[in-house]
Short mmCIF file of C-alpha atoms in Angstrom, two decimals:
data_model
loop_
_atom_site.label_atom_id
_atom_site.label_comp_id
_atom_site.label_asym_id
_atom_site.label_seq_id
_atom_site.Cartn_x
_atom_site.Cartn_y
_atom_site.Cartn_z
CA UNK A 290 3.70 68.13 -39.24
CA UNK A 291 4.99 65.07 -41.08
CA UNK A 292 3.67 66.05 -44.49
CA UNK A 293 5.24 69.04 -46.22
CA UNK A 294 3.44 72.23 -45.24
CA UNK A 295 4.13 73.59 -48.71
CA UNK A 296 2.54 70.51 -50.26
CA UNK A 297 -0.59 70.75 -48.11
CA UNK A 298 -0.97 74.49 -48.72
CA UNK A 299 -0.45 74.11 -52.47
CA UNK A 300 -2.93 71.24 -52.56
CA UNK A 301 -5.58 73.39 -50.88
CA UNK A 302 -4.93 76.27 -53.28
CA UNK A 303 -5.08 74.06 -56.39
CA UNK A 304 -8.27 72.36 -55.22
CA UNK A 305 -9.92 75.74 -54.69
CA UNK A 306 -8.72 77.17 -58.01
CA UNK A 307 -9.33 74.21 -60.31
CA UNK A 308 -12.41 73.02 -58.45
CA UNK A 309 -14.12 76.29 -59.36
CA UNK A 310 -16.66 74.64 -61.66
CA UNK A 311 -17.81 72.48 -58.76
CA UNK A 312 -17.93 75.54 -56.49
CA UNK A 313 -20.08 77.46 -58.96
CA UNK A 314 -22.54 74.56 -59.24
CA UNK A 315 -22.80 74.29 -55.44
CA UNK A 316 -22.88 78.02 -54.62
CA UNK A 317 -24.26 79.67 -57.74
CA UNK A 318 -27.76 79.79 -56.25
CA UNK A 319 -26.52 81.56 -53.14
CA UNK A 320 -24.63 84.12 -55.22
CA UNK A 321 -27.77 84.75 -57.27
CA UNK A 322 -29.84 85.18 -54.10
CA UNK A 323 -27.44 87.85 -52.88
CA UNK A 324 -27.57 89.70 -56.18
CA UNK A 325 -31.35 89.57 -56.66
CA UNK A 326 -31.99 90.89 -53.16
CA UNK A 327 -30.22 94.15 -53.87
CA UNK A 328 -31.69 97.32 -55.30
CA UNK A 329 -31.91 97.32 -59.10
CA UNK A 330 -29.65 100.38 -59.35
CA UNK A 331 -26.96 98.61 -57.30
CA UNK A 332 -27.24 95.47 -59.44
CA UNK A 333 -26.62 97.53 -62.57
CA UNK A 334 -23.47 99.12 -61.14
CA UNK A 335 -20.56 96.64 -60.64
CA UNK A 336 -18.73 99.11 -58.39
CA UNK A 337 -21.71 99.42 -56.04
CA UNK A 338 -22.05 95.64 -56.04
CA UNK A 339 -18.42 95.14 -55.09
CA UNK A 340 -18.75 95.90 -51.32
CA UNK A 341 -21.50 93.27 -51.03
CA UNK A 342 -19.49 90.68 -52.93
CA UNK A 343 -16.42 91.44 -50.85
CA UNK A 344 -18.39 91.15 -47.61
CA UNK A 345 -19.96 87.90 -48.79
CA UNK A 346 -16.61 86.33 -49.60
CA UNK A 347 -14.88 87.79 -46.53
CA UNK A 348 -17.50 86.07 -44.40
CA UNK A 349 -16.94 82.85 -46.29
CA UNK A 350 -13.18 83.02 -45.75
CA UNK A 351 -13.78 83.73 -42.06
CA UNK A 352 -15.93 80.60 -41.89
CA UNK A 353 -13.17 78.56 -43.50
CA UNK A 354 -10.59 79.98 -41.07
CA UNK A 355 -12.76 79.09 -38.07
CA UNK A 356 -13.42 75.61 -39.44
CA UNK A 357 -9.75 75.00 -40.16
CA UNK A 358 -8.70 76.22 -36.71
CA UNK A 359 -11.34 74.04 -35.02
CA UNK A 360 -10.43 70.82 -36.81
CA UNK A 361 -6.71 71.54 -36.52
CA UNK A 362 -7.22 72.08 -32.80
CA UNK A 363 -9.18 68.82 -32.63
CA UNK A 364 -6.23 67.02 -34.18
CA UNK A 365 -3.89 68.63 -31.66
CA UNK A 366 -6.13 67.61 -28.74
CA UNK A 367 -6.22 64.01 -29.91
CA UNK A 368 -2.44 63.89 -30.07
CA UNK A 369 -2.22 65.01 -26.42
CA UNK A 370 -3.79 61.74 -25.30
CA UNK A 371 -0.90 59.48 -24.30
CA UNK A 372 -2.98 56.35 -24.78
CA UNK A 373 -3.81 57.35 -28.36
CA UNK A 374 -0.38 58.18 -29.81
CA UNK A 375 -1.20 55.90 -32.71
CA UNK A 376 -3.61 58.61 -33.81
CA UNK A 377 -0.66 60.69 -34.98
CA UNK A 378 0.21 58.20 -37.65
CA UNK A 379 -3.46 57.69 -38.47
CA UNK A 380 -3.87 61.44 -38.99
CA UNK A 381 -0.89 61.46 -41.34
CA UNK A 382 -2.38 58.54 -43.25
CA UNK A 383 -5.68 60.43 -43.43
CA UNK A 384 -3.94 63.51 -44.83
CA UNK A 385 -2.09 61.48 -47.47
CA UNK A 386 -5.19 59.51 -48.47
CA UNK A 387 -7.36 62.63 -48.78
CA UNK A 388 -4.69 64.34 -50.89
CA UNK A 389 -4.62 61.34 -53.24
CA UNK A 390 -8.43 61.45 -53.53
CA UNK A 391 -8.37 65.20 -54.19
CA UNK A 392 -5.73 64.64 -56.87
CA UNK A 393 -7.95 62.05 -58.54
CA UNK A 394 -10.83 64.52 -58.41
CA UNK A 395 -8.82 67.36 -59.94
CA UNK A 396 -7.57 65.10 -62.71
CA UNK A 397 -11.14 63.97 -63.43
CA UNK A 398 -10.30 60.31 -62.90
CA UNK A 399 -12.51 59.55 -59.88
CA UNK A 400 -15.20 61.64 -58.17
CA UNK A 401 -15.74 60.04 -54.79
CA UNK A 402 -16.38 63.33 -52.99
CA UNK A 403 -20.16 62.90 -53.06
CA UNK A 404 -19.77 60.51 -50.11
CA UNK A 405 -18.09 63.27 -48.11
CA UNK A 406 -20.79 65.78 -49.08
CA UNK A 407 -23.54 63.55 -47.73
CA UNK A 408 -21.90 63.56 -44.29
CA UNK A 409 -22.38 67.32 -44.03
CA UNK A 410 -26.10 67.37 -44.78
CA UNK A 411 -27.10 67.10 -41.10
CA UNK A 412 -25.13 70.22 -40.19
CA UNK A 413 -26.46 72.15 -43.19
CA UNK A 414 -30.07 71.28 -42.32
CA UNK A 415 -29.57 73.19 -39.07
CA UNK A 416 -27.88 76.17 -40.70
CA UNK A 417 -30.07 76.54 -43.78
CA UNK A 418 -33.07 78.04 -41.90
CA UNK A 419 -30.76 80.67 -40.40
CA UNK A 420 -29.39 81.52 -43.84
CA UNK A 421 -32.91 81.74 -45.27
CA UNK A 422 -33.91 84.34 -42.68
CA UNK A 423 -31.11 86.58 -43.93
CA UNK A 424 -32.63 86.74 -47.41
CA UNK A 425 -33.04 89.02 -49.20
CA UNK A 426 -29.67 90.55 -48.34
CA UNK A 427 -30.04 94.32 -47.96
CA UNK A 428 -26.72 95.33 -46.36
CA UNK A 429 -23.08 94.37 -46.41
CA UNK A 430 -23.42 93.21 -42.79
CA UNK A 431 -26.05 90.70 -43.82
CA UNK A 432 -23.79 89.63 -46.68
CA UNK A 433 -20.93 89.09 -44.22
CA UNK A 434 -23.02 86.82 -41.98
CA UNK A 435 -24.47 85.04 -45.01
CA UNK A 436 -20.96 84.36 -46.28
CA UNK A 437 -19.92 82.90 -42.92
CA UNK A 438 -22.86 80.49 -43.03
CA UNK A 439 -22.17 79.72 -46.68
CA UNK A 440 -18.77 78.31 -45.66
CA UNK A 441 -20.54 75.33 -44.08
CA UNK A 442 -22.58 74.30 -47.12
CA UNK A 443 -22.23 70.53 -47.75
CA UNK A 444 -19.46 70.58 -50.35
CA UNK A 445 -17.16 67.61 -50.95
CA UNK A 446 -14.23 69.90 -51.71
CA UNK A 447 -14.62 71.92 -48.50
CA UNK A 448 -15.03 68.88 -46.29
CA UNK A 449 -12.17 67.02 -47.93
CA UNK A 450 -9.81 69.95 -47.36
CA UNK A 451 -11.10 70.12 -43.77
CA UNK A 452 -10.06 66.49 -43.32
CA UNK A 453 -6.59 67.46 -44.49
CA UNK A 454 -6.63 70.34 -41.99
CA UNK A 455 -7.39 67.89 -39.15
CA UNK A 456 -4.13 66.11 -39.89
CA UNK A 457 -2.08 69.27 -39.38
CA UNK A 458 -2.83 68.88 -35.65
CA UNK A 459 -2.44 72.66 -35.33
CA UNK A 460 -5.14 75.36 -35.15
CA UNK A 461 -2.87 77.79 -37.03
CA UNK A 462 -1.87 75.34 -39.78
CA UNK A 463 -5.46 74.14 -40.10
CA UNK A 464 -6.66 77.72 -40.52
CA UNK A 465 -3.97 78.43 -43.14
CA UNK A 466 -4.91 75.32 -45.11
CA UNK A 467 -8.53 76.46 -45.30
CA UNK A 468 -7.48 80.04 -46.09
CA UNK A 469 -5.45 78.80 -49.07
CA UNK A 470 -8.46 76.82 -50.28
CA UNK A 471 -10.70 79.87 -49.91
CA UNK A 472 -8.26 82.10 -51.79
CA UNK A 473 -8.21 79.56 -54.60
CA UNK A 474 -12.00 79.80 -54.98
CA UNK A 475 -12.06 83.62 -55.12
CA UNK A 476 -11.41 84.09 -58.87
CA UNK A 477 -14.54 82.14 -59.76
CA UNK A 478 -16.85 83.13 -56.91
CA UNK A 479 -15.88 86.77 -56.53
CA UNK A 480 -16.38 87.30 -60.23
CA UNK A 481 -13.00 88.83 -61.02
CA UNK A 482 -13.39 88.73 -64.78
CA UNK A 483 -9.78 88.35 -65.85
CA UNK A 484 -8.77 85.87 -63.15
CA UNK A 485 -12.02 83.92 -63.40
CA UNK A 486 -11.59 83.64 -67.15
CA UNK A 487 -8.01 82.45 -66.78
CA UNK A 488 -8.98 79.93 -64.10
CA UNK A 489 -11.85 78.65 -66.26
CA UNK A 490 -9.55 78.26 -69.27
CA UNK A 491 -7.04 76.33 -67.19
CA UNK A 492 -9.74 74.15 -65.67
CA UNK A 493 -11.09 73.33 -69.13
CA UNK A 494 -7.75 71.97 -70.28
CA UNK A 495 -7.55 68.26 -69.45
CA UNK A 496 -3.76 68.26 -69.37
CA UNK A 497 -3.69 71.11 -66.81
CA UNK A 498 -6.18 69.40 -64.52
CA UNK A 499 -4.33 66.10 -64.87
CA UNK A 500 -0.99 67.75 -64.15
CA UNK A 501 -2.40 69.41 -61.04
CA UNK A 502 -4.01 66.12 -60.01
CA UNK A 503 -0.75 64.21 -60.39
CA UNK A 504 1.07 66.89 -58.38
CA UNK A 505 -1.47 66.69 -55.55
CA UNK A 506 -1.43 62.89 -55.62
CA UNK A 507 2.37 63.04 -55.49
CA UNK A 508 2.18 65.03 -52.24
CA UNK A 509 -0.26 62.49 -50.83
CA UNK A 510 1.81 59.48 -51.87
CA UNK A 511 4.92 61.08 -50.41
CA UNK A 512 3.06 61.64 -47.12
CA UNK A 513 2.00 57.98 -47.04
CA UNK A 514 5.55 56.91 -47.87
CA UNK A 515 6.87 58.97 -44.94
CA UNK A 516 4.41 57.27 -42.60
CA UNK A 517 5.55 53.89 -43.80
CA UNK A 518 9.20 54.68 -43.10
CA UNK A 519 8.66 56.57 -39.83
CA UNK A 520 9.31 54.60 -36.67
#
């Protein structure tokens, strides 16, 4: 992988952590649906709610892992075609460009991810009826399946990180990239009070978001620079 693995992994983690406000706006309705479908006594007891929340988010992480492995494998397959070796450099350019765009998003300087979100609407239209049949969620098994489907919701952050995972050209690296993104979203979506509060406070500080954005853009620019000086 031409781009630094550390840089790609850190980018995915930062996007998940500091993009939490976006995640809550996209997924808040699904989280509410899970909660409202449970027995009132369970809803009043955070400890009894925890297994459902864990199953929900475990399913979501599994969906991200599968998606990352699939697109990373797709990148690897493309690179096996002798007549399309130029794709290797194109994938590296894609990774660098997406990292720059994600950095701009984190910093709050440009929000072009809505274009990416629109591309996923066709897939979600097929999955949404399946997800609707699982509601109301009555068991942790339902929550697990619901979480897996939730991973494919049309979200600019998810799809942008998936594009970065394609460029790893490795099922394992692609899966790890998506896992790091998913772990970054956990503080906000799992409802861990202390971590979620800390993440929210960081995300509210313009300088912190801008610093993270510049760091992510730096990884992307470095990746593009490497492509320019390779071969």
